[in-house]
Short mmCIF file of C-alpha atoms and ligand atoms in Angstrom, two decimals:
data_model
loop_
_atom_site.label_atom_id
_atom_site.label_comp_id
_atom_site.label_asym_id
_atom_site.label_seq_id
_atom_site.Cartn_x
_atom_site.Cartn_y
_atom_site.Cartn_z
CA MET A 785 124.42 62.91 107.78
CA PHE A 786 125.11 63.15 103.98
CA ASP A 787 126.83 65.43 101.81
CA THR A 788 124.93 66.25 98.66
CA LEU A 789 121.27 65.84 97.93
CA SER A 790 121.22 63.17 95.65
CA ASP A 791 122.83 61.29 98.65
CA ARG A 792 120.25 62.45 100.03
CA LEU A 793 117.36 61.32 98.19
CA ALA A 794 118.73 58.47 97.28
CA ALA A 795 118.92 57.59 101.47
CA THR A 796 115.05 59.05 101.58
CA PHE A 797 113.93 56.68 98.86
CA LYS A 798 115.88 53.28 100.42
CA ASN A 799 113.31 53.43 103.18
CA LEU A 800 109.68 53.84 100.74
CA ARG A 801 108.44 50.56 99.33
CA SER A 802 106.62 52.62 96.23
CA ARG A 803 107.73 51.85 93.04
CA GLY A 804 106.49 53.41 89.93
CA ARG A 805 104.40 56.52 89.50
CA LEU A 806 105.59 58.91 92.76
CA SER A 807 103.38 58.75 95.74
CA GLU A 808 102.26 62.42 97.70
CA ALA A 809 104.08 61.01 101.13
CA ASP A 810 107.37 60.68 98.57
CA ILE A 811 107.28 63.53 97.48
CA ASP A 812 107.09 65.50 100.36
CA ALA A 813 109.72 63.58 102.40
CA THR A 814 111.64 64.49 99.11
CA ALA A 815 110.76 67.43 99.17
CA ARG A 816 112.49 68.14 102.63
CA GLU A 817 115.40 66.92 101.90
CA ILE A 818 115.39 69.02 99.04
CA ARG A 819 114.79 72.53 101.23
CA ILE A 820 117.72 71.26 103.07
CA ALA A 821 119.82 70.60 100.94
CA LEU A 822 119.57 74.29 99.31
CA LEU A 823 119.39 75.82 102.76
CA GLU A 824 123.37 74.17 103.11
CA ALA A 825 124.19 75.85 99.72
CA ASP A 826 123.14 79.23 100.60
CA VAL A 827 120.48 80.00 98.17
CA ALA A 828 117.56 81.98 99.15
CA LEU A 829 114.55 80.97 101.44
CA PRO A 830 112.15 82.86 98.65
CA VAL A 831 113.41 80.96 96.25
CA VAL A 832 114.06 77.33 97.88
CA ARG A 833 109.99 77.79 98.24
CA ALA A 834 109.13 78.69 94.71
CA PHE A 835 111.26 75.65 93.59
CA ILE A 836 109.75 73.14 95.36
CA LYS A 837 106.89 74.10 94.92
CA GLN A 838 107.53 73.40 90.91
CA VAL A 839 109.45 70.30 91.39
CA LYS A 840 106.31 68.66 93.75
CA THR A 841 103.76 70.21 90.60
CA ARG A 842 106.50 68.42 88.87
CA ALA A 843 106.75 65.50 90.68
CA LEU A 844 103.09 64.67 90.74
CA GLY A 845 102.48 64.49 87.01
CA ALA A 846 105.15 62.71 86.47
CA GLU A 847 104.53 59.96 83.93
CA VAL A 848 105.05 56.50 85.29
CA SER A 849 108.65 55.75 84.21
CA GLN A 850 110.08 52.23 83.65
CA ALA A 851 113.46 53.18 83.38
CA LEU A 852 113.99 54.78 86.34
CA ASN A 853 113.08 54.43 90.92
CA PRO A 854 111.32 57.12 92.53
CA ALA A 855 114.81 58.21 93.54
CA GLN A 856 115.86 58.62 90.37
CA GLN A 857 113.27 59.72 88.44
CA VAL A 858 113.24 63.35 91.26
CA ILE A 859 116.69 64.24 90.87
CA LYS A 860 115.70 63.54 86.83
CA ILE A 861 112.68 66.73 87.42
CA VAL A 862 115.54 68.74 90.48
CA ASN A 863 118.14 68.35 87.79
CA GLU A 864 115.96 69.56 84.69
CA GLU A 865 114.41 72.56 87.13
CA LEU A 866 118.14 73.85 88.30
CA VAL A 867 119.23 73.81 84.83
CA GLY A 868 116.03 75.21 83.54
CA ILE A 869 115.68 78.33 87.02
CA LEU A 870 119.98 78.74 85.59
CA GLY A 871 118.84 79.17 81.81
CA GLY A 872 118.86 75.96 80.14
CA GLU A 873 121.61 76.41 77.70
CA THR A 874 125.22 78.98 78.28
CA ARG A 875 123.76 82.47 77.32
CA ARG A 876 126.82 84.13 74.18
CA LEU A 877 127.26 87.45 74.81
CA ARG A 878 125.04 89.55 72.14
CA TYR A 879 127.83 91.72 69.95
CA ALA A 880 126.91 95.00 68.01
CA LYS A 881 126.15 95.09 64.63
CA GLN A 882 127.97 98.41 63.84
CA PRO A 883 131.25 97.67 66.21
CA PRO A 884 132.12 98.82 69.10
CA THR A 885 130.09 96.32 70.99
CA VAL A 886 129.89 98.00 74.07
CA ILE A 887 130.02 96.17 77.90
CA MET A 888 129.68 97.42 81.17
CA LEU A 889 130.58 95.57 84.10
CA ALA A 890 128.84 96.82 87.24
CA GLY A 891 128.35 95.46 90.77
CA LEU A 892 129.98 95.66 94.56
CA GLN A 893 133.33 96.98 95.28
CA GLY A 894 135.25 94.31 95.74
CA ALA A 895 133.48 91.54 93.05
CA GLY A 896 135.46 91.37 91.25
CA LYS A 897 134.97 93.67 88.57
CA THR A 898 138.61 94.76 87.89
CA THR A 899 139.98 91.35 87.49
CA LEU A 900 136.88 90.02 85.50
CA ALA A 901 137.94 92.92 82.62
CA GLY A 902 140.95 91.78 82.12
CA LYS A 903 139.80 88.16 82.08
CA LEU A 904 137.56 89.13 79.86
CA GLY A 905 139.68 91.15 77.85
CA ARG A 906 142.20 87.65 77.27
CA TRP A 907 138.89 85.65 76.38
CA LEU A 908 137.72 88.58 73.72
CA ARG A 909 141.40 88.39 72.39
CA ASN A 910 141.25 84.76 72.48
CA GLN A 911 138.31 84.37 70.01
CA GLY A 912 139.63 87.08 68.05
CA HIS A 913 138.81 90.51 69.09
CA ALA A 914 140.37 93.21 69.43
CA PRO A 915 138.88 94.42 72.98
CA LEU A 916 139.73 97.93 74.96
CA LEU A 917 139.20 98.15 78.78
CA VAL A 918 137.53 101.41 79.91
CA ALA A 919 138.78 102.81 83.48
CA CYS A 920 135.48 104.28 84.62
CA ASP A 921 136.16 103.86 88.20
CA LEU A 922 137.75 106.79 88.74
CA GLN A 923 136.53 106.15 93.20
CA ARG A 924 138.85 103.96 94.13
CA PRO A 925 142.34 105.51 94.02
CA ASN A 926 144.47 102.58 92.94
CA ALA A 927 141.35 101.28 90.62
CA VAL A 928 143.37 103.01 87.36
CA ASN A 929 146.44 101.88 87.82
CA GLN A 930 144.79 97.91 88.98
CA LEU A 931 143.34 98.06 85.82
CA SER A 932 146.26 99.26 83.61
CA VAL A 933 148.17 96.22 85.27
CA VAL A 934 145.79 94.00 84.79
CA ALA A 935 145.37 94.53 80.80
CA GLU A 936 148.98 94.63 80.10
CA ARG A 937 149.30 91.21 81.97
CA ALA A 938 145.81 90.14 79.54
CA GLY A 939 147.99 91.52 76.54
CA VAL A 940 145.28 94.30 75.72
CA ALA A 941 144.80 97.54 75.76
CA VAL A 942 143.46 100.47 77.85
CA TYR A 943 141.92 103.38 77.75
CA ALA A 944 142.20 105.25 81.69
CA PRO A 945 142.71 108.82 82.16
CA GLN A 946 145.61 110.23 82.36
CA PRO A 947 147.05 110.63 86.31
CA GLY A 948 147.07 114.15 87.52
CA ASN A 949 144.08 115.74 85.64
CA GLY A 950 142.02 116.36 88.78
CA VAL A 951 139.26 113.04 90.05
CA GLY A 952 137.82 113.00 86.78
CA ASP A 953 134.24 112.65 85.48
CA PRO A 954 133.91 108.81 84.86
CA VAL A 955 131.18 109.78 82.50
CA GLN A 956 132.50 111.69 80.16
CA VAL A 957 135.78 109.12 80.15
CA ALA A 958 133.29 106.43 79.23
CA LYS A 959 131.60 108.50 75.91
CA ASP A 960 135.09 109.28 74.61
CA SER A 961 136.30 105.82 74.78
CA ILE A 962 133.95 104.91 72.28
CA GLU A 963 134.97 108.11 69.94
CA TYR A 964 138.65 106.19 71.04
CA ALA A 965 138.00 102.65 69.94
CA ARG A 966 135.84 103.63 66.64
CA THR A 967 139.04 105.35 65.43
CA LYS A 968 141.18 102.82 66.25
CA GLN A 969 139.69 99.80 65.38
CA PHE A 970 138.89 98.65 69.01
CA ASP A 971 135.61 96.33 68.39
CA VAL A 972 134.43 95.51 72.12
CA VAL A 973 134.24 97.75 74.44
CA VAL A 974 135.23 96.71 78.45
CA VAL A 975 133.70 99.41 80.97
CA ASP A 976 134.67 99.04 83.94
CA THR A 977 132.53 101.00 86.96
CA ALA A 978 133.10 102.29 90.09
CA GLY A 979 131.54 100.59 92.67
CA ARG A 980 131.43 100.57 96.94
CA LEU A 981 131.10 98.54 99.38
CA GLY A 982 127.27 98.65 99.56
CA ILE A 983 124.69 99.92 98.15
CA ASP A 984 124.24 103.61 97.73
CA ALA A 985 122.34 105.94 95.36
CA GLU A 986 125.18 107.93 94.28
CA LEU A 987 127.25 104.51 92.91
CA MET A 988 123.62 104.10 90.62
CA GLN A 989 123.40 107.43 89.86
CA GLN A 990 126.85 107.13 87.80
CA ALA A 991 126.74 104.06 87.15
CA ALA A 992 123.52 104.82 85.24
CA ASP A 993 124.95 107.80 83.70
CA ILE A 994 127.61 105.67 82.26
CA ARG A 995 124.95 103.34 81.13
CA ASP A 996 122.93 106.23 78.83
CA ALA A 997 125.77 107.63 77.32
CA VAL A 998 127.54 104.61 75.57
CA SER A 999 124.34 102.79 75.30
CA PRO A 1000 125.68 99.24 76.36
CA ASP A 1001 125.05 96.09 74.36
CA GLU A 1002 125.23 94.18 77.46
CA ILE A 1003 125.32 95.04 81.07
CA LEU A 1004 127.51 92.31 83.10
CA PHE A 1005 126.66 92.38 87.29
CA VAL A 1006 129.47 91.24 88.70
CA VAL A 1007 128.89 89.60 92.04
CA ASP A 1008 130.95 87.49 93.98
CA ALA A 1009 129.13 83.57 94.62
CA MET A 1010 131.07 83.71 98.15
CA ILE A 1011 128.25 86.14 99.60
CA GLY A 1012 125.81 83.37 99.02
CA GLN A 1013 121.78 84.58 98.98
CA ASP A 1014 122.80 87.99 100.09
CA ALA A 1015 123.58 88.00 96.25
CA VAL A 1016 119.69 88.67 96.31
CA THR A 1017 119.76 92.12 97.54
CA THR A 1018 122.44 93.10 95.79
CA ALA A 1019 120.85 91.85 92.89
CA GLN A 1020 117.60 93.35 92.80
CA ALA A 1021 119.39 96.34 93.73
CA PHE A 1022 121.78 96.47 90.07
CA LEU A 1023 118.86 95.57 88.75
CA ASP A 1024 116.07 98.70 89.80
CA GLY A 1025 119.21 100.97 90.16
CA VAL A 1026 120.56 100.69 86.56
CA GLY A 1027 119.30 97.27 84.62
CA PHE A 1028 121.55 94.30 83.74
CA ASP A 1029 121.40 92.07 81.19
CA GLY A 1030 123.59 89.12 82.43
CA VAL A 1031 125.71 88.15 85.47
CA VAL A 1032 129.12 87.01 86.33
CA LEU A 1033 130.01 85.41 89.14
CA THR A 1034 133.21 85.50 90.89
CA LYS A 1035 135.50 84.01 93.49
CA LEU A 1036 134.04 79.70 92.11
CA ASP A 1037 136.77 78.20 93.40
CA GLY A 1038 136.22 79.51 97.05
CA ASP A 1039 133.78 77.90 98.74
CA ALA A 1040 130.63 78.51 97.23
CA ARG A 1041 128.01 75.67 96.38
CA GLY A 1042 125.81 78.07 93.81
CA GLY A 1043 123.12 79.35 96.31
CA ALA A 1044 124.15 82.93 94.52
CA ALA A 1045 123.78 81.70 91.02
CA LEU A 1046 120.57 80.12 92.01
CA SER A 1047 119.05 82.86 94.23
CA VAL A 1048 119.93 85.41 91.41
CA ALA A 1049 118.83 83.43 88.23
CA GLN A 1050 115.76 82.91 89.33
CA VAL A 1051 115.05 86.64 91.60
CA THR A 1052 115.73 88.37 88.85
CA GLY A 1053 115.44 86.40 85.74
CA ARG A 1054 118.97 87.30 83.90
CA GLN A 1055 121.17 84.44 83.30
CA VAL A 1056 124.62 83.75 84.67
CA MET A 1057 126.73 84.43 81.86
CA PHE A 1058 130.63 83.80 82.61
CA ALA A 1059 132.24 82.46 85.25
CA SER A 1060 134.71 83.25 87.18
CA ASN A 1061 136.79 80.72 89.66
CA GLY A 1062 140.46 81.62 90.16
CA GLU A 1063 142.82 84.67 90.63
CA LYS A 1064 144.90 83.91 87.46
CA LEU A 1065 143.54 85.27 83.89
CA ASP A 1066 142.73 82.44 82.30
CA ASP A 1067 140.44 81.45 85.59
CA PHE A 1068 137.43 82.18 83.95
CA ASP A 1069 134.63 80.12 81.42
CA ALA A 1070 132.08 80.10 80.22
CA PHE A 1071 129.27 79.42 82.37
CA HIS A 1072 127.01 76.28 82.03
CA PRO A 1073 123.69 75.66 83.82
CA ASP A 1074 124.13 72.06 83.50
CA ARG A 1075 127.58 72.15 85.38
CA MET A 1076 125.69 74.56 87.85
CA ALA A 1077 122.76 72.72 88.45
CA SER A 1078 125.06 68.97 89.32
CA ARG A 1079 127.46 71.60 92.15
CA ILE A 1080 124.16 72.21 93.78
CA LEU A 1081 123.03 68.07 93.08
CA GLY A 1082 126.00 66.72 94.40
P1 GDP B 1130 136.26 95.15 92.22
O1 GDP B 1130 136.79 96.21 93.76
O2 GDP B 1130 135.38 94.56 91.89
O3 GDP B 1130 137.07 95.74 90.61
O4 GDP B 1130 136.99 93.35 92.57
P2 GDP B 1130 138.64 93.10 92.05
O5 GDP B 1130 138.90 93.05 90.97
O6 GDP B 1130 140.26 93.82 92.95
O7 GDP B 1130 138.88 91.75 92.81
C1 GDP B 1130 138.83 91.87 94.54
C2 GDP B 1130 139.80 90.51 95.12
O8 GDP B 1130 139.23 89.74 95.08
C3 GDP B 1130 141.01 90.95 93.98
O9 GDP B 1130 142.24 90.89 95.39
C4 GDP B 1130 140.78 90.35 93.39
O10 GDP B 1130 142.48 89.09 93.69
C5 GDP B 1130 140.58 88.67 94.20
N1 GDP B 1130 139.22 88.19 93.23
C6 GDP B 1130 138.15 88.86 92.22
N2 GDP B 1130 137.96 87.17 90.95
C7 GDP B 1130 138.57 86.37 91.92
C8 GDP B 1130 138.02 84.64 91.97
O11 GDP B 1130 137.33 84.91 90.42
N3 GDP B 1130 138.62 83.62 93.13
C9 GDP B 1130 139.39 84.57 93.79
N4 GDP B 1130 140.11 83.70 94.34
N5 GDP B 1130 140.08 86.00 94.04
C10 GDP B 1130 139.34 86.84 92.94
#
């Protein structure tokens, strides 16, 4: 029983006598171990297949390395490929030339959007910005209140429709919030949108309408890392229905082994930009592809 991919690969190579250039037999033996480890990390199968193909091609053409044994060579290739899929460098937020910068959050209900709005608000404030959180989740009865509470804890301002004004129109709220931000000198607007428990045409349309109303500089797709390979279906639906520029993985403090990160990045071609790893406001950081690759590799 081997826990990590690194262990698996090291064990495989212990029985192989080859040195220097990797033989095809070496590579086939390692491909099996990589497949098992990635499936155990809950990476989606098509992503595993594409990944292994890529690693095989690179390993076969790899230069003989005097410094590394075959196991180390494969581990190096696997690591580089993982980091590559995850985007290489940490991707930073794009700010608008003319403030306010508009960041829209989209994702399923329970993904952690509202919590993230607070975390992002605090993070932006710590970076010297004046963020405004906007409550456009008018679907869930308590969502506006929840965002207000989160904003207060984060020490940032919130824009929310007044209670008692009926259900309200989230598109109008979003539009008005931009004007409000301009007049009150908030330089980043974070728009929290409604989620559903499943993918839903009406939800997608509403998010698309908000998008068209506020022309976000960044649309961030928020996804619970614990759902593993299921993240692919959700991500694809949001990509088709709303489109997004970057991904935020939440609940990485759970038992998530990184499958969601790899699957979403590979399938959508969008980078994970932030990682949320706890219920506290400070459990939040920029996403580092190299660290996630190490987590997957073990
Ligand atoms: P929303 O429906 O997308 O707005 O999701 P919420 O922000 O309401 O979060 C749903 C639940 O997940 C809440 O109980 C949060 O406290 C919890 N949550 C959010 N982010 C994290 C996280 O990074 N780690 C953990 N453990 N829980 C989280």
